[in-house]
XYZ file of C-alpha atoms in Angstrom:
123
model
C 71.197 106.771 80.437
C 71.761 104.690 77.325
C 68.941 104.392 74.793
C 68.678 103.001 71.268
C 66.270 101.161 69.001
C 66.693 98.140 66.766
C 66.042 100.119 63.570
C 68.653 102.776 64.353
C 71.545 100.382 65.020
C 70.557 97.497 62.710
C 73.633 96.012 61.077
C 73.764 92.742 59.159
C 76.874 90.869 58.012
C 76.752 88.316 55.195
C 79.446 86.166 56.842
C 78.302 85.906 60.475
C 75.844 87.261 63.038
C 76.272 90.910 63.953
C 76.376 92.052 67.589
C 75.967 95.793 68.077
C 77.050 96.663 71.604
C 74.625 99.085 73.218
C 76.069 99.150 76.741
C 78.897 97.624 78.770
C 79.953 97.853 82.395
C 81.811 95.544 84.765
C 78.423 94.053 85.674
C 76.550 93.765 82.371
C 76.791 93.804 78.573
C 73.839 94.617 76.285
C 73.898 93.900 72.544
C 71.428 93.950 69.700
C 72.001 90.757 67.722
C 71.222 90.562 64.011
C 71.236 87.170 62.284
C 70.795 86.419 58.600
C 68.974 83.121 57.890
C 70.932 80.219 59.377
C 73.505 82.400 61.164
C 74.358 81.634 64.775
C 76.284 82.318 67.945
C 78.180 79.053 68.457
C 77.565 77.029 71.591
C 79.786 78.071 74.493
C 79.510 78.085 78.312
C 80.757 81.315 79.906
C 80.529 82.127 83.608
C 77.680 84.570 83.064
C 73.908 84.543 82.808
C 72.243 85.702 79.591
C 68.718 86.945 78.956
C 67.585 86.898 75.323
C 64.534 88.785 74.087
C 63.496 87.963 70.530
C 62.519 91.155 68.712
C 61.702 89.600 65.329
C 62.151 86.389 63.388
C 62.409 82.808 64.579
C 65.178 80.479 65.629
C 66.454 78.306 68.450
C 68.235 78.938 71.730
C 70.384 76.160 73.183
C 70.380 75.691 76.964
C 72.487 72.693 77.898
C 71.104 69.751 75.932
C 67.787 71.490 75.219
C 66.999 73.541 72.123
C 63.986 75.834 72.443
C 62.249 77.298 69.408
C 61.860 81.069 69.806
C 59.715 83.715 68.135
C 58.989 87.434 68.602
C 58.184 88.341 72.192
C 59.914 85.310 73.712
C 62.343 85.824 76.587
C 64.817 83.052 77.376
C 67.317 83.049 80.236
C 70.303 80.702 80.265
C 72.262 80.458 83.494
C 76.042 80.719 83.829
C 78.185 77.693 82.881
C 75.399 76.110 80.793
C 76.128 75.410 77.128
C 74.337 78.093 75.133
C 73.956 79.265 71.580
C 71.507 81.138 69.353
C 70.629 80.228 65.769
C 68.285 81.860 63.259
C 65.972 79.600 61.284
C 66.961 79.016 57.656
C 63.918 80.855 56.291
C 64.366 84.342 57.760
C 66.301 86.867 59.768
C 66.362 86.933 63.570
C 66.809 90.002 65.763
C 67.294 89.729 69.514
C 68.384 91.743 72.523
C 71.004 89.892 74.577
C 71.827 90.979 78.139
C 74.801 89.195 79.693
C 75.824 89.556 83.333
C 78.652 89.782 84.027
C 80.169 90.262 80.566
C 82.020 87.152 79.364
C 85.793 87.327 79.234
C 87.693 87.298 75.972
C 88.914 83.758 76.738
C 85.328 82.588 77.291
C 84.566 83.653 73.717
C 87.274 81.401 72.217
C 84.673 78.677 71.449
C 82.556 81.323 69.676
C 85.469 82.358 67.472
C 86.334 78.685 66.810
C 82.746 77.825 65.884
C 82.452 80.799 63.544
C 85.772 79.957 61.882
C 84.678 76.330 61.376
C 81.069 77.312 60.576
C 79.805 75.019 63.357
C 76.951 75.828 65.722
C 78.207 73.241 68.230
C 82.033 73.225 67.896
């Protein structure tokens, strides 16, 4: 069994969102995501589904061409191959649990690295 809580593993980074990996297998990856105001996971479209549960704060989740405002308690699922991204609102931190199945490949995260390097939500 793997168990944790958001307070115990909380880790913020001034430069970009922080993803604390809680669990990984060939079938699934679980991370606690910590976003300072305005920080984001750039839009990308891996071959995996993702479920996002907002623990605290507010922001938006991109699913294809749609951006959905999220707040504590919301659960959003974005299917594989759809453009997706997560962004904290400018006025506060966002904390979310992200469950991805199967885990994205390193190559599928190239757009994430590019977006972070260029400071673009939608690279």
